[in-house]
Coordinates of C-alpha atoms and ligand atoms in Angstrom, one line a residue:
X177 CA -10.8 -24.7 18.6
X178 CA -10.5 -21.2 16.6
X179 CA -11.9 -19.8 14.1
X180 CA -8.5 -20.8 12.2
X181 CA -8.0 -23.7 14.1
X182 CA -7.3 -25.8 11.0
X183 CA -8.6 -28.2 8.4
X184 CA -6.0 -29.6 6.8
X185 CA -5.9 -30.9 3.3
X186 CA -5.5 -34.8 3.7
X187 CA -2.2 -35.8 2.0
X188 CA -1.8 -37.7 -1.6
X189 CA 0.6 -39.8 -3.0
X190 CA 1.0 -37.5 -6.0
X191 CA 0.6 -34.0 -4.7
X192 CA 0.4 -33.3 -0.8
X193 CA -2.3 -30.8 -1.5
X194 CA -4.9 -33.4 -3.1
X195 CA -8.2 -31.3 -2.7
X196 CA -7.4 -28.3 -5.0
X197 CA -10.9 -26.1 -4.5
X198 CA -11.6 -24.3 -7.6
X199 CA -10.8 -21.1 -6.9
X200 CA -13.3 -18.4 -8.4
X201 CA -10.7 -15.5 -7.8
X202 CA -13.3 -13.0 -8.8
X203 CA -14.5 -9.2 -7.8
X204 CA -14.8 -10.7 -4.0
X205 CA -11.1 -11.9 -3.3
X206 CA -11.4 -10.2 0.5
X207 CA -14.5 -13.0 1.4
X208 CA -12.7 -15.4 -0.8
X209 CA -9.6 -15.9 1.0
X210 CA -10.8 -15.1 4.4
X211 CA -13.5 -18.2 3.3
X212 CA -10.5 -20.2 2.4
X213 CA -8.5 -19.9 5.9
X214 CA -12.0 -20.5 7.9
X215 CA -12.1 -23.6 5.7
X216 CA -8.9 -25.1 5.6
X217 CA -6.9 -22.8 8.0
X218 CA -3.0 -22.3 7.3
X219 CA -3.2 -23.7 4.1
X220 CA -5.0 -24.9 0.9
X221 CA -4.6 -24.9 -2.6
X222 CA -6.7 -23.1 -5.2
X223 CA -6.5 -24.1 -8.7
X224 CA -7.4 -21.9 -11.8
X225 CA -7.6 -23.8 -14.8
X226 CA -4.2 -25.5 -14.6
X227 CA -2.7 -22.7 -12.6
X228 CA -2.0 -24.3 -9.0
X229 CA -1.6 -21.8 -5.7
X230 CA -0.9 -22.6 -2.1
X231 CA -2.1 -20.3 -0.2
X232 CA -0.4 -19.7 3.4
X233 CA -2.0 -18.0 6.3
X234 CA 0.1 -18.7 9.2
X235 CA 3.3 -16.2 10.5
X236 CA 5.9 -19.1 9.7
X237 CA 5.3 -20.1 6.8
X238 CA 4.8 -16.5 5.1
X239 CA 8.5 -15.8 6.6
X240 CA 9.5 -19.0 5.0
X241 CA 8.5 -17.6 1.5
X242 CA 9.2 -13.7 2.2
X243 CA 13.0 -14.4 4.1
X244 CA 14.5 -18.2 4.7
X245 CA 13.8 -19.5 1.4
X246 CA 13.6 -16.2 -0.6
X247 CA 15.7 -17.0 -3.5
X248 CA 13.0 -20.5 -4.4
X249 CA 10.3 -17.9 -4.9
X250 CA 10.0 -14.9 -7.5
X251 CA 7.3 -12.1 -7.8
X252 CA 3.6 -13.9 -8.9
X253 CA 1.7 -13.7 -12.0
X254 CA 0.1 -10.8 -11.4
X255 CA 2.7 -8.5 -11.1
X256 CA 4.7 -9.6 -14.1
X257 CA 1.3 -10.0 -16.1
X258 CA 1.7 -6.2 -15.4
X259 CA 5.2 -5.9 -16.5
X260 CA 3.9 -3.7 -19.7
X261 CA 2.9 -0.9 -17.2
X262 CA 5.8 -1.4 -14.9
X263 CA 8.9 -2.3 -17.3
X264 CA 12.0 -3.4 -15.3
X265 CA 11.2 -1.3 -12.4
X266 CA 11.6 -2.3 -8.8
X267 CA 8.4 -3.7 -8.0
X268 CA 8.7 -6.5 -11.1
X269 CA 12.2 -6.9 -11.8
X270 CA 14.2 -9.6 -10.9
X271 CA 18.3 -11.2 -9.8
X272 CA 21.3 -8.9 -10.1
X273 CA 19.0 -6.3 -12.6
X274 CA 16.9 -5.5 -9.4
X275 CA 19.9 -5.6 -6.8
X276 CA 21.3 -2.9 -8.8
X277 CA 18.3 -0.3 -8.9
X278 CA 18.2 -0.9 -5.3
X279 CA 21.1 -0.2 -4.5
X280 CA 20.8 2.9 -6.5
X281 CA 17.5 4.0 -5.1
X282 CA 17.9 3.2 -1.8
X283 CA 19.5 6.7 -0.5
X284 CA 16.9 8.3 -1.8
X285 CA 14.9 6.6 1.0
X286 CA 17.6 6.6 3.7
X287 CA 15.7 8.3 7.3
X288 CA 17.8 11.2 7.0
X289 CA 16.9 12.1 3.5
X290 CA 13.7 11.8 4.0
X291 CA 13.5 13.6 6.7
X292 CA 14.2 16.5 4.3
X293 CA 10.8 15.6 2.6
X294 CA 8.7 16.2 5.5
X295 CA 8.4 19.7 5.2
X296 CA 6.7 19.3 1.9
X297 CA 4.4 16.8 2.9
X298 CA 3.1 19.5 5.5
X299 CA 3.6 22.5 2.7
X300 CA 1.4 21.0 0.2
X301 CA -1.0 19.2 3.0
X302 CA -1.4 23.0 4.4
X303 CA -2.5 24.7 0.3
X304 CA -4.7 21.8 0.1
X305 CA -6.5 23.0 3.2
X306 CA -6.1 26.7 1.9
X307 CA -9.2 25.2 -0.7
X308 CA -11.4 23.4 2.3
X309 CA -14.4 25.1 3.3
X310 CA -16.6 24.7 6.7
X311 CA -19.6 22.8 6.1
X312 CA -18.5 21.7 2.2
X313 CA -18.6 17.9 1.1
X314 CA -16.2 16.5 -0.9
X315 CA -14.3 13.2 -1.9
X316 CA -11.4 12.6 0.7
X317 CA -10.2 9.9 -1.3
X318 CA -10.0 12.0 -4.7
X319 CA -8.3 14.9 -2.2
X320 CA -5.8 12.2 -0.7
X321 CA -4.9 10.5 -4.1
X322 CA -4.3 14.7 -5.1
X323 CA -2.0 15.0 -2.0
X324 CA -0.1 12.2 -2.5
X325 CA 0.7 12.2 -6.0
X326 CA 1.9 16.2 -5.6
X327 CA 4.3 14.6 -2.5
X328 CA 5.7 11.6 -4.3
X329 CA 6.1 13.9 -7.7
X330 CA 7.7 16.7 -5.7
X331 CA 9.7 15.1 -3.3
X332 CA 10.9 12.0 -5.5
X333 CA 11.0 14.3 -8.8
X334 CA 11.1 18.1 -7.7
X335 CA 8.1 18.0 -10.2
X336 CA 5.6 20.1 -9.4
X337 CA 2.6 18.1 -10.9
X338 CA -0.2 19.9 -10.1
X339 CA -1.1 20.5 -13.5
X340 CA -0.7 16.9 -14.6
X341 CA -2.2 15.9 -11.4
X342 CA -5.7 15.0 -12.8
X343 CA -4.5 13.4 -15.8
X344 CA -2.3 11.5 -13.7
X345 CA -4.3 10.6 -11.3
X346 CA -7.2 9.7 -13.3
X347 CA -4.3 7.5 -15.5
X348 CA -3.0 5.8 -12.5
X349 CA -6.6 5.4 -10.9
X350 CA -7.8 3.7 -14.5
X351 CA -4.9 1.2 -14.6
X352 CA -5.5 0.1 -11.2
X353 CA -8.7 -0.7 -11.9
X354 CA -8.4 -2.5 -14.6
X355 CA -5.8 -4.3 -12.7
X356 CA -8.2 -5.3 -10.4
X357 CA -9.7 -8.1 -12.9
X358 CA -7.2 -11.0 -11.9
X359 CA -8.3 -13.1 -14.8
X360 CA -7.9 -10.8 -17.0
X361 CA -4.5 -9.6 -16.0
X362 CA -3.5 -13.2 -15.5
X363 CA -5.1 -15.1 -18.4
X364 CA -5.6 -12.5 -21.2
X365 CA -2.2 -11.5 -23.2
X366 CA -2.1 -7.7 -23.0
X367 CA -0.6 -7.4 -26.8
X368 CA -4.7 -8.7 -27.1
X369 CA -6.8 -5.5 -28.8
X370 CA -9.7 -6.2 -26.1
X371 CA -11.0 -3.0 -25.0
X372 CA -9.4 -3.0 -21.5
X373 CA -6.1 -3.6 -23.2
X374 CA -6.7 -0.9 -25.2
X375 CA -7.8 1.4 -22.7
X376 CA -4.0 0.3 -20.6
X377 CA -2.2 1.1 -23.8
X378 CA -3.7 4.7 -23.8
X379 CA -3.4 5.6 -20.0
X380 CA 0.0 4.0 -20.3
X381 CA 1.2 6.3 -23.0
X382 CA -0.7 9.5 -21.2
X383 CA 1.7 8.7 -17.9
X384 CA 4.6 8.1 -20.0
X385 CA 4.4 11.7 -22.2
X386 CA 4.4 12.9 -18.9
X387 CA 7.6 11.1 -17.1
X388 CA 9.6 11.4 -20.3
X389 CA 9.2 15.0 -20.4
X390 CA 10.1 15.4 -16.6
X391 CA 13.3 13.1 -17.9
X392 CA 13.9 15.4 -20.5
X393 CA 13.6 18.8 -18.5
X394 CA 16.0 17.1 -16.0
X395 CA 18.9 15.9 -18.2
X396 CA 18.4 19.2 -20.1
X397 CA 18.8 21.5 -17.3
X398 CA 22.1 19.1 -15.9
X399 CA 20.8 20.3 -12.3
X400 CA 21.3 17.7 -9.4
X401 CA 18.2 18.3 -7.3
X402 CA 19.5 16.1 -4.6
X403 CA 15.9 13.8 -5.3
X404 CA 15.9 10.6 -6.6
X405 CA 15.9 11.1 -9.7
X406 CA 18.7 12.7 -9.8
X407 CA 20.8 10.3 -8.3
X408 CA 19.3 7.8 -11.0
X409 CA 20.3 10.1 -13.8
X410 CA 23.8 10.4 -12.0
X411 CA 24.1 6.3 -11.1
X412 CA 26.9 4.2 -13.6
X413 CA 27.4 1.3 -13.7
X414 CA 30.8 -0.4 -13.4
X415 CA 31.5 0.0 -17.2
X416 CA 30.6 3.9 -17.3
X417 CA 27.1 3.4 -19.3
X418 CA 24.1 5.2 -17.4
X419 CA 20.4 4.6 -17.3
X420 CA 18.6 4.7 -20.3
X421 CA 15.7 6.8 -20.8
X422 CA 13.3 3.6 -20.5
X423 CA 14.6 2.5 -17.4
X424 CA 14.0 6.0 -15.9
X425 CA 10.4 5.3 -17.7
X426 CA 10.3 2.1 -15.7
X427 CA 11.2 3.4 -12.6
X428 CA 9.1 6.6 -12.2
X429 CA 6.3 5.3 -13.1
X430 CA 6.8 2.4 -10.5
X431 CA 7.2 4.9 -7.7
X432 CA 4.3 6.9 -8.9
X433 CA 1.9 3.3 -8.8
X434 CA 3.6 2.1 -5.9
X435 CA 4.1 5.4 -4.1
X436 CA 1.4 7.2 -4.1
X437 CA -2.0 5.4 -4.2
X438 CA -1.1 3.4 -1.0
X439 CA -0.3 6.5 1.0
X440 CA -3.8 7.8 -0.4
X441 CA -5.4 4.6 0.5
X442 CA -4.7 4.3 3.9
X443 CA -5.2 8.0 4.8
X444 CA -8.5 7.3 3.2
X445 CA -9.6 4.6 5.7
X446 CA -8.1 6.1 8.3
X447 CA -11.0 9.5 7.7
X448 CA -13.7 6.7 7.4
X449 CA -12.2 4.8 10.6
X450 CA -11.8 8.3 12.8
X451 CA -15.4 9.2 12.0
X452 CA -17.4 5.9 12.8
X453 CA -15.4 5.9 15.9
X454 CA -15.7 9.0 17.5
X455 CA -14.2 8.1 21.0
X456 CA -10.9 7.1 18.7
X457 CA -11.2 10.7 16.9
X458 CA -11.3 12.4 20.5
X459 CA -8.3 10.7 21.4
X460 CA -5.9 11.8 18.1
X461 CA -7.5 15.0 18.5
X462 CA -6.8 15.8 22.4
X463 CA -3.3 14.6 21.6
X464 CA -2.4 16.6 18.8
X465 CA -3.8 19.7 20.5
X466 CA -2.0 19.3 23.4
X467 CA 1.7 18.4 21.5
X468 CA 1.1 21.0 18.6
X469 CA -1.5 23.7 19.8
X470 CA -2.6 24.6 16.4
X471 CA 0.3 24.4 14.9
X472 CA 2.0 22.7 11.8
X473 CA 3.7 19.5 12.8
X474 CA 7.3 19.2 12.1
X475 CA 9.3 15.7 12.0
X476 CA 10.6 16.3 15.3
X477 CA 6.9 16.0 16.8
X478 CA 6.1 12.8 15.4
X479 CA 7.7 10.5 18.3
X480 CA 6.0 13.0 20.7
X481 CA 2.3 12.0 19.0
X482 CA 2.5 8.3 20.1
X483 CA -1.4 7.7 19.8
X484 CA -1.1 9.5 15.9
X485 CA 1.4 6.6 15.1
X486 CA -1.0 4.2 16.2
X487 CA -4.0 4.7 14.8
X488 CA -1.7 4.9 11.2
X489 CA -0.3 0.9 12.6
X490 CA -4.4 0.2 13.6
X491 CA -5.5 1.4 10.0
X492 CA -2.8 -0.5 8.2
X493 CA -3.5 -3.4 10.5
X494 CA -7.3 -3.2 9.4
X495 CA -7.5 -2.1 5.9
X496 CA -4.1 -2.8 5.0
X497 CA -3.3 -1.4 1.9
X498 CA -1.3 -4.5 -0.1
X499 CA -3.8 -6.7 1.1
X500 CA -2.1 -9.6 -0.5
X501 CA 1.3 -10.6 -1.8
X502 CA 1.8 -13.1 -4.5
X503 CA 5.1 -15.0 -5.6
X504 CA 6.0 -18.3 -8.0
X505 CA 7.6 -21.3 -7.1
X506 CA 11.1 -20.7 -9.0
X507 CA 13.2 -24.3 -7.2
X508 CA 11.0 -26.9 -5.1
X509 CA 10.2 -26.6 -1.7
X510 CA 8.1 -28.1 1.1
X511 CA 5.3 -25.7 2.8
X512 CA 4.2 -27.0 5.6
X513 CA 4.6 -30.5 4.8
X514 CA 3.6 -30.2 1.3
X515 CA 5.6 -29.9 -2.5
X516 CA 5.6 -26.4 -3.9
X517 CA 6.6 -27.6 -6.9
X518 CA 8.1 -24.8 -9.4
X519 CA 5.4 -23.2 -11.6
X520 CA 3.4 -23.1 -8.2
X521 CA 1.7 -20.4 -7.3
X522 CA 1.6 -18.9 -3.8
X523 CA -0.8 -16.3 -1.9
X524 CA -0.3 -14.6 1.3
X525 CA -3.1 -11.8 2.7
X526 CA -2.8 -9.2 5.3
X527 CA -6.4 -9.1 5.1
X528 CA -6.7 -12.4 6.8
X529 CA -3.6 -12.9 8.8
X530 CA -4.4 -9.2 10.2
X531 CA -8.0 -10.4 11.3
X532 CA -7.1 -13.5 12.8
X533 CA -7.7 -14.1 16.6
X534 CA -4.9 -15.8 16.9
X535 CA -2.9 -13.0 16.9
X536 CA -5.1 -10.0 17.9
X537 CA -8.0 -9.9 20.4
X538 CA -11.5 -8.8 18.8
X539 CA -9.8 -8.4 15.6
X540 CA -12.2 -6.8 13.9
X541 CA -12.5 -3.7 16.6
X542 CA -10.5 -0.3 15.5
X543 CA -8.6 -0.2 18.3
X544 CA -5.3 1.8 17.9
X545 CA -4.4 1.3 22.1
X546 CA -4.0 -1.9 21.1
X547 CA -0.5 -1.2 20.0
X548 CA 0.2 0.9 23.2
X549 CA 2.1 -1.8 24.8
X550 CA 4.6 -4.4 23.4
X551 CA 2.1 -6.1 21.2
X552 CA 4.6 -5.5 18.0
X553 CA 7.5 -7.6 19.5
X554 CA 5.0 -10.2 21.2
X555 CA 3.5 -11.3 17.4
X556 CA 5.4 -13.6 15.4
X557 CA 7.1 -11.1 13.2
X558 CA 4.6 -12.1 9.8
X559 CA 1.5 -11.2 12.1
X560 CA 1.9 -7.8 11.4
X561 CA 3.3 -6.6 7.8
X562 CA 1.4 -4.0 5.8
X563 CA 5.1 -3.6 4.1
X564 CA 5.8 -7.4 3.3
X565 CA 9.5 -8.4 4.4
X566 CA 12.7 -9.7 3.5
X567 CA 14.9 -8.1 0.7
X568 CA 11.6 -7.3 -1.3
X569 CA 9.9 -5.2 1.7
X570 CA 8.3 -1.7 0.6
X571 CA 11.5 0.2 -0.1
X572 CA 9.0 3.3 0.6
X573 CA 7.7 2.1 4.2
X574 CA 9.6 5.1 6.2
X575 CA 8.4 7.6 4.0
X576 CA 4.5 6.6 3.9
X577 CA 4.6 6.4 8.1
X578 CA 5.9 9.6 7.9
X579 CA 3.6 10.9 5.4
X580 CA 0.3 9.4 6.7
X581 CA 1.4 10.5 10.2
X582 CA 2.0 14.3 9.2
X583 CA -0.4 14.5 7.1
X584 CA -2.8 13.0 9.5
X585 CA -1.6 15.6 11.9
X586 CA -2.2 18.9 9.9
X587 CA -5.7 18.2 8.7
X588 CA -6.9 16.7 12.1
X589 CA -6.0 19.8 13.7
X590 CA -7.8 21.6 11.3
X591 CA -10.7 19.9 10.3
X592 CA -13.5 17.1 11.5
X593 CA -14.3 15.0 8.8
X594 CA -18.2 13.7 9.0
X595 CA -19.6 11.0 6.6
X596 CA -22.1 12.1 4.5
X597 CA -25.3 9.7 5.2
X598 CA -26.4 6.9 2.8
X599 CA -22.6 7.1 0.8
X600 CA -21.1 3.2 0.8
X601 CA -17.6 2.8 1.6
X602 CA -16.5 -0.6 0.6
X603 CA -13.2 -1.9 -0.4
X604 CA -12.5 -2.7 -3.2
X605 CA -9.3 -5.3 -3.6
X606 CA -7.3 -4.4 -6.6
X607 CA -4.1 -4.2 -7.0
X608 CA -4.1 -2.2 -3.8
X609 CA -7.0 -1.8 -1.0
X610 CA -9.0 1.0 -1.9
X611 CA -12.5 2.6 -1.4
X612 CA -14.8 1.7 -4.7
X613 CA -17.1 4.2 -4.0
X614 CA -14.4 7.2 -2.2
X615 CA -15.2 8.2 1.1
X616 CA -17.6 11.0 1.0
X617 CA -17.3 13.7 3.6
X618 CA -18.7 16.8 5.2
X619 CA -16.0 19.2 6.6
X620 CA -16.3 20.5 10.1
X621 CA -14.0 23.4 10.9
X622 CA -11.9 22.5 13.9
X623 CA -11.2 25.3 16.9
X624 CA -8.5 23.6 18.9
X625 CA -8.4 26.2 21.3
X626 CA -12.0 26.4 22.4
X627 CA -12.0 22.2 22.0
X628 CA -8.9 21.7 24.3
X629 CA -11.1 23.2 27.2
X630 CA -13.6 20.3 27.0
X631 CA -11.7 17.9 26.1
X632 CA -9.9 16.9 29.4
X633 CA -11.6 13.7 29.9
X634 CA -10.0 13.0 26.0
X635 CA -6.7 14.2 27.0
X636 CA -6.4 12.0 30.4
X637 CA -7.1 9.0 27.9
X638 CA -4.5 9.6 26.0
X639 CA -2.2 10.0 29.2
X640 CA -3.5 6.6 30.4
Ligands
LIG945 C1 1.0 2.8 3.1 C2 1.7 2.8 2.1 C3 2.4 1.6 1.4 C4 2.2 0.3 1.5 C5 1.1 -0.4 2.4 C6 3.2 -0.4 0.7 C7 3.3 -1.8 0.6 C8 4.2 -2.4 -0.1 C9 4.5 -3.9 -0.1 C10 3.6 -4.9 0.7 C11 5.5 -4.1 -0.9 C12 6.1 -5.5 -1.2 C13 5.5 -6.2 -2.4 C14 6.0 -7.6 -2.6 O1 6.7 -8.1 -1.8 O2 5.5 -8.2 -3.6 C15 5.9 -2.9 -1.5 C16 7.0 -2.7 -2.4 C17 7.4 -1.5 -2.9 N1 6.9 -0.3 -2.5 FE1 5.5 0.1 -1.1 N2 3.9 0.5 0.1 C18 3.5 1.8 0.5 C19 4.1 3.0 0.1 C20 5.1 3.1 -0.7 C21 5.8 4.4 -1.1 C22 5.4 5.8 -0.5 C23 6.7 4.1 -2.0 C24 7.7 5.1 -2.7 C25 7.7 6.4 -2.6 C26 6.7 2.7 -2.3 C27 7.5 2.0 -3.2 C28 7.6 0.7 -3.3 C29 8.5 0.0 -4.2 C30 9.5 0.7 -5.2 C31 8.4 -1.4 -3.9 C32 9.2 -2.5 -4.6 C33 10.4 -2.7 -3.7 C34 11.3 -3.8 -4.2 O3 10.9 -4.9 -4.6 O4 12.6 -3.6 -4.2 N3 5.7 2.1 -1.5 N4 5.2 -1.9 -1.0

């Protein structure tokens, strides 16, 4: 039997799901649910006061939720407890209302249009390097959240938001955090004047002085930037009316949150990954010297780095950044044998289902050859997805590949990153996956030239 191999609940005549553990959902929800599937394997319920969850840990049912049975299942508690931060937008709205600003966004994200983005993921990777010094330690968490806000602002808004880029960043950073507290989000009304409330209300307002006035310069100046926000300014619906300013609020400030942290996050762990496994590190670096030579990687390289791609899969496999999904039971269904009655809760985690032996051999190993072969079409398509699935999939999957990949590229080229001794990098599961403490580095200047010389044994590894 497996580590998963399951214990199932034994069934009741009232609910299927008859021994409800008491679910302390608190700062350790990583150990939490990976306790629950070693416990009761592809299913169990957690109660919370008289909040009920199922949660589900196997491929099949997860697809059942995300893609057969979709339309019995809405977004979960959390998110719409966070529906003060994120309004309407695409991550918390819902029906036709959602449909619609899909529809509307989606060209922004179509591959060819975002393949006009990539040069300034590469642009504004390259100035950040411009302020990198040999031997300096720094914060390559604080420098990726930096990066990736300045992309998703430029590229999204043609904002340059350098000099909001602290404020921001410090806003966003603040409201994940305090988004990390489930029971807070969850059980305490945010019209409450607690402190934390409080402190939402102000970042909140910061973030939106910012986004109105980019709304403002934009509808001012009439210019169509070809970005997405100009296609949102220019989208009408079928009786002529246009966005309001509050639903461009909603939606910015969605793509911000969603758009930029994640990206940061995963590049994040993939610095601490590369440096505690320096055979991996040779690897990406043998390959990108011999595909790019030193120089900045265009689009057009990216399917020519095949081992680049995979460490990105192996990172989001590992520390996947939505480490969880959530949704409520909307119209009654059967999980696995059992009612999900509406009002239900129900939990799905990457974390867990991307660890289990089931699916992937020594799970726990970075190991980005892994995905060398056809491993992605031999898993049962929910194995794998750092993106979710079905109609409510990451509408921003393409561009974060293609930004952690590039961005990847240019500062591996460039620069070793070593970690500083004695600094703890733990995750920390909010909202998103992230590092609690950063990921504290010392910078070692790279000489590709000079390295490509001894690295031959690398380079044949890569070939392999
Ligand atoms: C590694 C980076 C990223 C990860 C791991 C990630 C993950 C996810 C996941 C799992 C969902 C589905 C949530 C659910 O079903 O409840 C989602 C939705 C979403 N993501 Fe991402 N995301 C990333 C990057 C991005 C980027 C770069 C953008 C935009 C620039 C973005 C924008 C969105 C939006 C708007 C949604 C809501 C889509 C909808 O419901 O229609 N994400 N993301």
């Amino acid at each position: 039997m497996g580590l998963f191999a399951s214990k199932k609940f034994p069934r009741g005549p009232s609910d299927g799901l008859n021994r409800w553990t008491f679910g302390p959902l608190n700062s350790t929800p990583l150990e939490y649910f990976t306790h629950l599937a070693h416990e009761y394997g592809d299913v169990a319920g957690i109660r919370i006061l008289n909040f009920k969850t199922i949660f589900i840990n196997h491929p099949d049912t997860i697809e059942q939720v995300l893609i057969t049975n979709a339309r019995k299942y809405s977004k979960g508690r959390v998110l719409r407890a966070n529906r003060h931060v994120f309004g309407e937008g695409l991550l918390t709205s819902e029906g036709e209302f959602w449909l619609r600003q899909r529809r509307l966004a989606q060209p922004a994200f179509h591959r060819a249009r975002i393949a006009s983005y990539a040069a300034t993921m590469v642009e504004y990777t390259e100035k950040l390097l411009e302020g990198w010094r040999d031997g300096e330690e720094l914060d390559a968490h604080q420098e990726m959240m930096r990066l990736t806000l300045r992309i998703v602002g430029k590229t999204l808004f043609d904002a340059d938001v350098e000099r909001d880029a602290q404020g921001v960043g410090k806003s966003l950073e603040l409201l994940l955090e305090i988004g990390a507290d489930f029971r807070r989000t969850i059980f305490v009304p945010h019209w409450l004047p607690t402190p934390a409330n409080l402190r939402v209300k102000r970042e909140v307002a910061h973030i939106e002085k910012i986004l109105y006035r980019i709304i403002a310069e934009r509808r001012a100046s009439g210019r169509d930037a070809g970005d997405l926000l100009s296609m949102l300014l220019a989208a009408q619906d079928e009786d002529g009316s246009r966005m309001t300013d509050k639903q461009l609020r909603d939606e910015t400030i969605t793509l911000f949150l969603a758009g930029h942290e994640t990206t940061a996050s995963t590049l994040s762990w993939a610095w601490w990954l590369l440096a505690k496994n320096p055979a991996v590190e040779a690897k990406l670096h043998a390959e990108l010297d011999a595909v790019l030579g030193g120089r900045a990687p265009t689009l057009d390289d990216l399917p020519n780095l095949p081992y680049t791609n995979h460490v990105i899969t192996e990172v989001l496999r590992l520390y996947p950044t939505a480490w969880g999904l959530a949704r409520l039971v909307v119209e009654d269904d059967e999980i696995a044998g059992y009612p999900a009655t509406k009002g239900m809760g129900i939990a799905m985690a990457q974390w867990v289902v991307h660890r289990d032996p089931r699916w992937y051999d020594a799970p726990e190993e970075f190991k980005p050859e892994r995905w060398q072969g056809d491993l992605l079409k031999r898993l049962p398509r929910f194995a794998y997805f750092p993106f979710g699935g079905g109609a409510r999939q990451c509408i921003g999957n393409t561009f974060a590949l293609m930004e952690a990949a590039l961005v990847l590229a240019t500062i591996a080229q460039k620069f070793r990153l070593r970690l500083v001794a004695g600094h703890p990098v733990v995750p920390l599961a909010s909202i998103t996956l992230r590092p609690r403490h950063g990921v504290r580095v010392m910078l070692e200047q790279r000489h590709p030239a000079i390295e490509r010389d001894t690295s031959i044994g690398a380079q044949s590894a890569v070939a392999d």
